[in-house]
Amino acid sequence: MSGILKIALKLLVNDKSKFIALLVGITFAVFLMIMMMSMFSGILARSSSSVYNVGAKIWVMDPAVNNATSSIPMPDYVLSHARSIDGVKYAVPIYFGNALVKLKSGTYQAVSVVGLDDATLYGRPELIEGKIEDIYAESAFVVVKDAEFKKLESPKVGTEFEINDYRGLVVGLAKVSSGGLFGIPTVYTTYNRAITYIPSMRFTTSYILIEPKSEADIPFIQQQIKKIGYQALTRDQFVHKISDFYTYQTGMGMNVLMMTAISFIVGLSISGQTFYTFILENLERFGALKAIGAKGHELITMILFQASFTALLGYGLGVGLASGLMILAKLRLPSYAAQVTYTNLIFAFVMVLIMAGVSSYIGVRKVLQIQPFDIFRG
Amino acid sequence: MGNVAIRANALVKWFGEGETRTTAVKSASFEAGFGELLYIVGPSGSGKTTLLSMISGILKPNEGNVLVEGKDIWQMKSDDIADLRLHKIGFVFQDYHLFPRLTTVENVAIPLILKKMDWNEAIKVALEYLEIVGLKDRAELQPVKLSGGEQQRVAIARAIAGHPDILIFDEPTASLDGDTGRKIVEFIKTKILNPQRCVIIVTHDSRIYEYADSIMKMEDGKIIGFEQNTLHVV
């Protein structure tokens, strides 16, 4: 580190009260921004968990569907049509629904039920206990061992339970890549058993999952599905649609944006004001440095370094604090929906750079205005 | 007295325009040589500080020029003037303007660091200068923990650390008691002044006039007298 930067650093950190105030301001702002954005990212990721967990390349649905859990059942001819399209390797139905499980303790627990195509079991989860073929056994269910697993009183293979007044038998435990958004356990069974156990409307197919012969066939498949009034979306398009729904149609996105903006303004106010006071208190010394022979660009370098150092340190502390709190929260609440993404980190970093930029701009203006003659005049 | 260190030619400085225009320095000319301890004296508002600022490359005159070691400083670019101040001129401000968040030795090292000297080397050299002013044992203290006289000596150490040819003191005894003030100026006279250095002191403290080689008197922006000191103490 060059000598002039070392002076700048010592001037900054040796003024402990202001340095701490600056750090607290930026750390607090980063912490709030990261927390808000991470919670939002976590919610968005969880909202698409079914799409990720099933893993199909193309999802066929009613165009009015805007999130995975609110499917609109489709008639059987849609499946037949899908299977008849050139470029479709295979197409299978999948069922998503909810049921009530009566536990041994006598309490009821809502569960999310996924009914897999009987012939192919396409979209099945990875089993960690039991065998997947046992799902064909009478009353068989596979239970997902995720954060909500305990709500079913941690069943084992062979555990019996009641589901919508039918007998249920756990034949396997599975793991999935992403937990659900609504904090209820997930069970898998066959499509036919699912529509038998759960009261349904006239149509029962929640989605049709399509495996195209090649990526190039996807636009044609989408076109053919659209012709009969339905919509075929790739996995990414469906995830995007769900994200858009939660972001724009639920008000959640706007709320998060407002909270992030408020966090930014609070952080900017604290850091800007404190840094400005710091510069004002040292203004005469900067003037003395000018008189001694420091050039304008050297003083600017000092101020930018001070602002950047504080901003980066505050950023690191803020990210660390937010991550630490999320880890703690997840230890206590396994279903806690928050995830730090690179986008969040980059966004918060850019915000912090803006804070540093604005704060140092005010300081630089002041320091460049001070004339050494003012120091002589006192 | 040796060669001319500073020559001021017909310096004029005014502030404001129109009816509010005030002329602070009116056609001031003088010269100061190496090995000379020159006092600029006069009442408050007589233009001493303005004149001092113009000859040290801090305030541009409206008219006239300043030659430092033969070079017209106000023909230079601003960065070159800053370089000249850094390499040729040392300042001791009336309020010292020491950095309270730096240690004494770090304060003294500032001109060396501005000259791009390595940090550790600068601290080492600064310690030598603190020894010259008798404050080596205070090196790691912050300036606020020093007395007024000690702070003044730290400011002097900082001013001389850069090996300037010209040293400028603005009211060096203003905030010191008489005894300490005299000791400081005696120190300047005996330890700081040498045949390769010119020292200019702005003061209106008549208690220290006896140490001057020559005294330039100012009043209402004009130089009204210039005399060799008859009370001269060697």
XYZ file of C-alpha atoms in Angstrom:
612
model
C 0.000 0.000 0.000
C 1.378 3.402 -0.922
C 2.195 5.845 1.874
C -0.595 8.258 1.004
C -3.187 5.482 1.150
C -1.774 4.381 4.475
C -2.252 7.921 5.785
C -5.818 7.894 4.444
C -6.479 4.560 6.132
C -5.071 5.709 9.468
C -7.065 8.945 9.332
C -10.168 6.875 8.746
C -9.814 3.965 11.155
C -8.237 5.983 13.973
C -11.380 8.119 14.093
C -13.114 5.196 15.729
C -16.540 6.660 16.396
C -17.043 7.864 12.829
C -15.486 4.782 11.325
C -17.834 2.568 13.328
C -20.811 4.760 12.419
C -19.866 4.494 8.750
C -19.433 0.741 8.976
C -22.682 0.279 10.865
C -24.558 2.350 8.285
C -23.233 0.427 5.308
C -23.356 -2.964 7.027
C -26.932 -2.369 8.079
C -27.953 -1.287 4.575
C -26.218 -4.271 2.944
C -27.673 -6.613 5.541
C -31.205 -5.369 4.865
C -30.775 -5.433 1.097
C -29.307 -8.937 1.088
C -31.949 -10.239 3.493
C -34.813 -8.824 1.454
C -33.475 -9.999 -1.868
C -32.468 -13.397 -0.505
C -35.887 -14.008 0.973
C -37.431 -13.050 -2.342
C -35.005 -15.314 -4.243
C -35.742 -18.122 -1.816
C -39.485 -17.704 -2.270
C -39.140 -17.611 -6.059
C -36.935 -20.719 -6.049
C -39.363 -22.576 -3.766
C -42.335 -21.500 -5.872
C -40.848 -23.409 -8.813
C -39.708 -26.406 -6.781
C -42.165 -28.800 -8.460
C -40.876 -27.788 -11.866
C -37.264 -28.389 -10.829
C -38.000 -31.601 -8.968
C -39.992 -33.228 -11.789
C -37.420 -32.060 -14.297
C -39.459 -32.397 -17.519
C -38.248 -30.421 -20.514
C -41.710 -29.294 -21.662
C -44.802 -28.644 -19.573
C -48.229 -28.462 -21.203
C -50.873 -26.530 -19.302
C -53.911 -24.317 -19.551
C -52.741 -20.823 -20.562
C -54.397 -19.408 -17.431
C -52.036 -21.312 -15.135
C -49.620 -18.920 -13.500
C -47.940 -21.069 -10.885
C -47.193 -24.750 -10.511
C -49.521 -25.413 -7.588
C -52.596 -23.840 -9.206
C -52.998 -26.156 -12.137
C -56.166 -26.261 -14.214
C -57.043 -29.849 -15.094
C -56.974 -30.678 -18.801
C -59.080 -33.178 -20.784
C -57.505 -36.411 -22.023
C -57.504 -35.377 -25.662
C -54.706 -32.906 -24.927
C -52.493 -35.828 -23.945
C -53.502 -37.719 -27.092
C -52.774 -34.655 -29.202
C -49.405 -34.158 -27.559
C -48.445 -37.750 -28.226
C -49.385 -37.355 -31.896
C -47.073 -34.387 -32.533
C -43.988 -35.041 -34.636
C -40.943 -34.395 -32.535
C -42.460 -35.688 -29.289
C -40.484 -38.635 -27.956
C -43.044 -39.285 -25.283
C -45.728 -37.435 -23.328
C -47.086 -38.395 -19.914
C -49.651 -36.923 -17.520
C -48.820 -35.802 -14.013
C -51.138 -34.965 -11.170
C -50.649 -32.331 -8.484
C -53.073 -32.113 -5.604
C -53.470 -31.769 -1.857
C -54.783 -34.227 0.702
C -55.149 -34.593 4.436
C -53.119 -37.186 6.267
C -54.274 -38.464 9.640
C -51.207 -39.256 11.700
C -50.808 -41.904 14.374
C -51.080 -39.205 17.000
C -54.529 -38.434 15.673
C -53.656 -35.062 14.237
C -54.182 -34.078 10.649
C -51.520 -32.805 8.341
C -52.015 -31.384 4.865
C -49.739 -32.916 2.236
C -48.938 -32.189 -1.351
C -49.547 -35.255 -3.543
C -47.759 -35.855 -6.823
C -49.269 -38.560 -9.002
C -46.724 -40.032 -11.412
C -47.647 -41.628 -14.710
C -48.326 -45.303 -13.916
C -46.534 -46.610 -16.970
C -43.321 -44.643 -16.777
C -43.147 -43.010 -13.323
C -41.690 -40.042 -15.217
C -40.649 -37.279 -12.830
C -40.021 -39.658 -9.926
C -37.744 -38.473 -7.129
C -34.459 -40.070 -6.138
C -35.086 -42.691 -3.455
C -32.890 -42.817 -0.387
C -34.776 -45.724 1.201
C -36.956 -48.415 -0.416
C -37.421 -49.356 -4.067
C -39.328 -47.293 -6.615
C -41.178 -50.341 -8.022
C -42.859 -50.731 -4.627
C -44.908 -47.668 -5.499
C -47.122 -50.063 -7.465
C -47.947 -51.925 -4.234
C -51.369 -51.414 -2.675
C -51.810 -47.976 -1.019
C -48.130 -47.204 -1.617
C -46.665 -43.764 -1.186
C -43.137 -42.416 -1.292
C -42.509 -39.646 1.219
C -40.071 -36.843 0.500
C -37.547 -36.507 3.312
C -37.150 -32.737 3.338
C -37.556 -29.989 5.917
C -41.256 -30.788 6.261
C -40.721 -34.522 6.791
C -41.016 -34.214 10.569
C -44.565 -32.909 10.197
C -45.530 -36.471 9.206
C -43.937 -37.677 12.465
C -40.854 -38.879 10.564
C -42.351 -42.031 9.066
C -40.218 -45.048 8.125
C -40.652 -47.535 5.301
C -43.616 -49.637 6.353
C -45.347 -46.901 8.342
C -49.069 -46.775 7.743
C -51.226 -43.685 7.767
C -54.603 -42.434 6.607
C -54.860 -40.174 3.602
C -58.265 -38.730 2.793
C -59.756 -41.671 4.732
C -57.858 -44.200 2.606
C -55.075 -46.391 3.897
C -51.588 -45.238 3.007
C -48.332 -47.149 3.284
C -44.880 -45.664 3.139
C -42.806 -47.757 0.710
C -39.896 -45.416 0.264
C -38.238 -42.199 1.333
C -36.984 -39.812 -1.319
C -34.995 -36.653 -1.662
C -35.669 -33.750 -3.998
C -33.520 -30.848 -5.101
C -35.814 -28.131 -3.752
C -38.365 -27.937 -0.941
C -41.838 -26.525 -1.478
C -42.988 -22.996 -0.743
C -45.976 -23.685 1.460
C -44.373 -25.652 4.258
C -46.251 -28.926 3.822
C -44.788 -32.402 3.239
C -44.806 -33.973 -0.212
C -45.770 -37.545 -1.062
C -45.493 -39.320 -4.394
C -47.772 -42.054 -5.664
C -49.071 -43.269 -8.994
C -51.324 -41.117 -11.102
C -54.266 -43.483 -10.861
C -54.006 -43.837 -7.109
C -53.754 -40.077 -6.699
C -56.916 -39.363 -8.668
C -58.664 -42.145 -6.781
C -57.704 -40.922 -3.340
C -58.188 -37.207 -3.966
C -61.547 -35.764 -4.977
C -61.175 -34.424 -8.489
C -63.088 -32.486 -11.085
C -64.159 -33.999 -14.404
C -60.659 -33.697 -15.811
C -57.684 -34.872 -13.816
C -54.488 -34.168 -15.718
C -52.688 -31.286 -14.038
C -49.865 -31.083 -16.561
C -48.565 -33.083 -19.490
C -44.850 -33.625 -19.449
C -43.208 -33.899 -22.851
C -39.799 -35.172 -23.780
C -38.929 -33.816 -27.235
C -36.852 -35.825 -29.666
C -34.475 -32.895 -29.934
C -34.188 -29.298 -28.778
C -34.967 -28.174 -32.303
C -38.421 -29.744 -32.073
C -39.496 -27.600 -29.138
C -40.837 -24.583 -31.125
C -42.890 -26.880 -33.360
C -44.312 -28.729 -30.342
C -45.238 -25.415 -28.702
C -46.920 -24.301 -31.917
C -48.957 -27.507 -32.199
C -50.085 -27.334 -28.564
C -51.100 -23.712 -29.005
C -53.341 -24.718 -31.912
C -55.671 -26.562 -29.545
C -55.779 -23.689 -27.083
C -53.187 -24.883 -24.609
C -49.700 -23.784 -23.792
C -46.433 -25.708 -23.880
C -43.595 -24.115 -21.953
C -40.032 -25.213 -21.526
C -38.855 -25.666 -17.952
C -37.147 -22.271 -17.949
C -40.171 -20.546 -19.462
C -42.439 -22.081 -16.835
C -40.088 -21.038 -14.016
C -39.990 -17.551 -15.508
C -43.780 -17.431 -15.681
C -44.066 -18.455 -12.043
C -41.472 -15.864 -11.027
C -43.327 -13.176 -12.951
C -46.548 -14.132 -11.204
C -45.040 -13.814 -7.731
C -43.083 -10.698 -8.630
C -45.736 -8.673 -10.394
C -49.140 -10.139 -9.597
C -48.828 -10.759 -5.881
C -47.222 -7.412 -4.958
C -44.332 -9.297 -3.417
C -41.826 -7.966 -5.963
C -42.883 -4.370 -5.419
C -42.697 -4.767 -1.639
C -39.207 -6.242 -1.848
C -38.146 -3.517 -4.254
C -39.452 -0.842 -1.879
C -37.749 -2.408 1.140
C -34.503 -2.677 -0.806
C -34.796 0.950 -1.891
C -35.490 2.034 1.704
C -32.484 0.033 2.925
C -30.359 1.722 0.283
C -31.611 5.194 1.233
C -31.046 4.534 4.944
C -27.538 3.243 4.267
C -26.762 6.111 1.933
C -28.049 8.672 4.429
C -26.018 7.292 7.322
C -22.813 6.710 5.364
C -23.132 9.905 3.319
C -23.798 12.089 6.343
C -21.086 10.476 8.463
C -18.512 10.612 5.687
C -19.396 14.232 5.005
C -18.900 15.061 8.701
C -15.618 13.161 8.640
C -14.446 15.218 5.644
C -15.613 18.476 7.225
C -13.701 17.735 10.428
C -10.562 16.982 8.437
C -11.034 19.759 5.921
C -8.370 22.000 7.406
C -5.917 19.107 7.442
C -6.624 18.387 3.803
C -6.006 22.083 3.198
C -2.741 21.803 5.114
C -1.782 18.822 2.976
C -2.492 20.924 -0.110
C -0.308 23.704 1.273
C 2.493 21.266 2.000
C 2.392 20.087 -1.605
C -0.218 17.355 -2.027
C -1.803 17.480 -5.462
C -5.529 17.447 -6.108
C -5.519 13.929 -7.552
C -3.681 12.631 -4.476
C -6.371 14.033 -2.185
C -9.084 12.562 -4.422
C -7.303 9.192 -4.273
C -7.246 9.403 -0.473
C -10.966 10.152 -0.232
C -11.957 7.513 -2.776
C -9.822 4.990 -0.943
C -11.429 5.855 2.395
C -14.936 5.613 0.937
C -14.186 2.383 -0.964
C -12.471 0.763 2.005
C -15.416 1.494 4.267
C -17.904 0.426 1.624
C -16.163 -2.879 0.900
C -15.669 -3.662 4.567
C -19.301 -2.795 5.274
C -20.345 -4.904 2.307
C -18.375 -7.887 3.579
C -19.772 -7.490 7.081
C -23.303 -7.042 5.761
C -23.110 -10.129 3.562
C -21.515 -12.105 6.391
C -24.149 -10.980 8.868
C -27.016 -11.776 6.500
C -25.550 -15.174 5.620
C -24.917 -15.963 9.275
C -28.457 -15.053 10.204
C -29.840 -17.171 7.373
C -27.751 -20.157 8.484
C -29.017 -19.700 12.036
C -32.588 -19.326 10.825
C -32.297 -22.491 8.735
C -30.999 -24.381 11.761
C -34.105 -23.377 13.670
C -36.547 -23.355 10.752
C -35.499 -25.890 8.102
C -38.131 -24.593 5.682
C -36.842 -21.012 5.932
C -37.003 -19.744 2.369
C -33.976 -17.565 1.707
C -31.025 -18.001 -0.568
C -28.121 -15.742 -1.390
C -27.627 -15.635 -5.136
C -24.869 -14.089 -7.219
C -27.444 -11.640 -8.566
C -28.271 -10.510 -5.009
C -24.605 -10.117 -4.166
C -23.855 -8.179 -7.340
C -26.904 -5.945 -6.877
C -25.965 -5.149 -3.266
C -22.360 -4.562 -4.342
C -23.461 -2.077 -7.008
C -25.663 -0.305 -4.434
C -22.718 -0.091 -2.035
C -20.502 1.284 -4.787
C -23.134 3.951 -5.440
C -23.154 4.782 -1.699
C -19.363 5.058 -1.716
C -19.463 7.105 -4.920
C -22.041 9.593 -3.650
C -20.347 9.913 -0.245
C -16.909 10.465 -1.742
C -18.241 12.852 -4.396
C -19.492 15.162 -1.647
C -16.152 14.847 0.149
C -14.087 15.391 -2.974
C -16.037 18.534 -3.850
C -15.409 19.957 -0.391
C -11.728 19.095 -0.369
C -11.106 20.473 -3.841
C -12.813 23.717 -2.841
C -10.638 24.292 0.213
C -7.743 26.612 -0.578
C -4.426 26.476 1.278
C -4.794 30.233 1.698
C -7.822 29.550 3.902
C -5.513 27.566 6.180
C -3.161 30.541 6.481
C -6.015 32.877 7.137
C -7.305 30.487 9.836
C 23.490 36.864 3.931
C 23.948 34.622 0.869
C 22.176 34.379 -2.486
C 18.606 35.488 -2.979
C 16.090 32.795 -2.040
C 12.898 34.719 -2.737
C 12.355 37.892 -4.704
C 8.952 39.538 -4.817
C 8.404 42.167 -7.479
C 5.576 44.700 -7.197
C 3.066 42.238 -5.813
C -0.537 43.387 -5.767
C -3.467 41.386 -4.455
C -7.057 42.421 -4.188
C -10.179 40.562 -3.167
C -13.684 41.140 -4.493
C -14.734 43.281 -7.418
C -16.381 46.657 -7.893
C -17.426 48.446 -4.738
C -16.492 45.499 -2.551
C -12.947 45.353 -3.899
C -10.333 45.472 -1.165
C -6.648 45.646 -1.936
C -4.781 43.574 0.625
C -1.243 44.017 -0.725
C -0.165 47.112 -2.652
C 2.896 46.843 -4.834
C 5.103 44.953 -2.409
C 8.685 44.243 -3.427
C 11.420 42.693 -1.330
C 13.933 39.920 -1.294
C 15.122 37.385 1.256
C 18.409 35.556 1.102
C 19.726 32.188 2.160
C 20.985 32.204 5.708
C 18.598 35.027 6.566
C 15.927 35.105 9.258
C 13.414 37.618 7.963
C 10.461 38.856 10.000
C 7.371 40.264 8.389
C 5.688 42.335 11.048
C 2.709 44.588 11.268
C -0.734 44.898 12.793
C -3.616 42.595 11.981
C -5.036 43.271 8.513
C -1.813 44.772 7.227
C -1.471 42.115 4.496
C 1.279 39.952 6.044
C -0.472 36.627 5.525
C -1.581 37.543 2.002
C 2.006 38.473 1.101
C 3.278 35.264 2.680
C 0.758 33.231 0.693
C 1.791 34.849 -2.573
C 5.512 34.285 -2.087
C 4.976 30.650 -1.082
C 2.922 29.684 -4.136
C -0.406 29.450 -2.376
C -2.216 32.580 -3.531
C -1.825 33.971 -7.015
C -1.108 37.712 -7.122
C -3.151 39.973 -9.386
C -0.027 41.800 -10.394
C 3.710 41.291 -10.012
C 5.765 38.147 -9.822
C 7.634 35.962 -7.352
C 10.990 34.416 -8.073
C 11.949 31.427 -5.932
C 15.605 30.590 -6.519
C 15.336 32.518 -9.769
C 12.187 30.816 -11.119
C 8.961 32.759 -11.634
C 6.601 30.466 -9.729
C 3.374 31.986 -10.992
C 4.305 31.065 -14.551
C 4.266 27.395 -13.518
C 1.371 24.936 -13.781
C -0.546 24.264 -10.566
C 0.933 20.774 -10.126
C 4.429 22.198 -10.603
C 3.717 24.841 -7.955
C 2.526 22.054 -5.610
C 5.784 20.236 -6.334
C 7.737 23.401 -5.600
C 5.974 23.768 -2.258
C 6.682 20.140 -1.465
C 10.369 20.248 -2.347
C 11.448 23.825 -1.688
C 9.162 25.324 0.928
C 8.291 24.200 4.427
C 5.298 25.599 6.304
C 4.586 25.954 9.981
C 1.004 27.084 10.367
C -0.259 29.250 13.184
C -2.558 26.455 14.437
C 0.037 23.808 13.508
C -2.609 21.764 11.633
C -1.245 18.461 12.846
C -3.348 15.385 12.138
C -4.855 14.362 15.487
C -5.491 10.782 14.301
C -1.858 10.200 13.358
C 1.014 9.768 15.755
C 3.601 12.480 16.139
C 6.133 10.646 13.996
C 3.545 9.966 11.287
C 2.723 13.676 11.203
C 6.374 14.501 10.690
C 6.650 11.875 7.949
C 3.876 13.417 5.826
C 6.066 15.536 3.490
C 8.356 12.533 2.980
C 5.404 10.307 2.145
C 4.109 12.937 -0.278
C 7.559 12.749 -1.860
C 6.829 9.029 -2.436
C 9.328 7.833 0.141
C 8.691 4.299 1.399
C 6.566 4.326 4.589
C 9.118 2.645 6.859
C 11.949 4.783 5.528
C 9.845 7.929 5.991
C 9.112 6.995 9.599
C 12.819 6.380 10.201
C 13.773 9.772 8.775
C 10.919 11.459 10.659
C 12.271 10.024 13.899
C 15.610 11.696 13.194
C 13.852 15.032 12.794
C 11.891 14.461 15.980
C 15.232 13.916 17.676
C 16.428 17.261 16.313
C 13.455 19.017 17.892
C 13.919 16.985 21.066
C 10.726 14.953 20.877
C 11.889 11.490 19.899
C 10.413 10.057 23.075
C 7.003 11.452 22.070
C 7.058 9.783 18.648
C 4.178 7.399 19.218
C 1.916 9.863 21.016
C -0.920 11.634 19.294
C -0.403 15.416 18.969
C -3.320 16.181 21.306
C -1.300 14.674 24.131
C 1.515 17.180 23.620
C 1.806 20.692 25.034
C 1.478 23.747 22.776
C 5.253 24.194 22.602
C 5.747 20.532 21.786
C 3.123 20.677 19.056
C 4.907 23.688 17.619
C 8.158 21.709 17.555
C 6.382 18.790 15.839
C 5.124 21.231 13.218
C 8.689 22.492 12.795
C 9.987 18.932 12.453
C 7.342 18.289 9.791
C 8.311 21.474 7.966
C 12.033 20.680 7.911
C 11.660 16.947 7.259
C 11.292 17.593 3.544
C 14.643 19.480 3.446
C 13.099 22.744 2.250
C 15.325 25.666 1.241
C 12.735 28.113 2.480
C 10.846 27.870 5.745
C 7.757 29.913 6.408
C 6.325 30.387 9.887
C 2.945 31.994 10.400
C 2.704 33.540 13.868
C 4.782 30.780 15.490
C 4.464 32.245 18.973
C 0.846 33.384 18.859
C -0.515 30.615 21.050
C 2.552 30.156 23.258
C 3.547 31.857 26.460
C 6.443 34.323 26.252
C 9.111 31.978 27.535
C 8.117 29.064 25.298
C 7.764 31.407 22.325
C 11.275 32.752 22.810
C 12.650 29.214 23.157
C 10.982 28.176 19.919
C 12.397 31.102 17.965
C 15.800 30.593 19.551
C 15.594 27.003 18.437
C 14.712 28.118 14.903
C 17.607 30.554 14.902
C 20.212 28.134 16.219
C 19.105 24.751 14.875
C 16.971 25.341 11.822
C 18.480 28.343 10.114
C 21.627 27.635 8.136
C 23.468 29.235 5.217
C 21.498 27.104 2.723
C 18.143 28.011 4.156
C 15.978 31.112 4.309
C 13.489 31.482 7.157
C 10.597 33.908 7.011
C 8.473 34.524 10.070
C 5.236 36.448 10.079
C 4.585 37.816 13.533
C 3.381 40.747 15.507
C 4.959 39.457 18.706
C 7.538 42.124 19.551
C 9.034 39.901 22.287
C 10.877 37.863 19.644
C 12.104 40.689 17.389
C 15.589 40.364 18.836
C 16.201 37.112 16.942
C 15.563 38.534 13.453
C 18.305 39.305 10.940
C 16.026 41.759 9.221
C 12.531 43.043 9.808
C 10.061 44.085 7.154
C 7.195 46.247 8.410
C 3.783 46.283 6.757
C 0.786 48.513 7.163
C -2.368 48.785 5.069
C -0.950 46.381 2.490
C 2.232 48.357 1.959
C 5.781 47.676 3.013
C 6.560 50.714 5.102
C 9.991 49.780 6.330
C 12.784 47.322 5.933
C 15.648 47.312 8.351
C 18.527 45.203 9.531
C 17.982 44.268 13.144
C 19.950 46.314 15.586
C 18.867 44.066 18.473
C 20.339 41.142 16.604
C 21.095 38.110 18.768
C 23.695 35.719 17.384
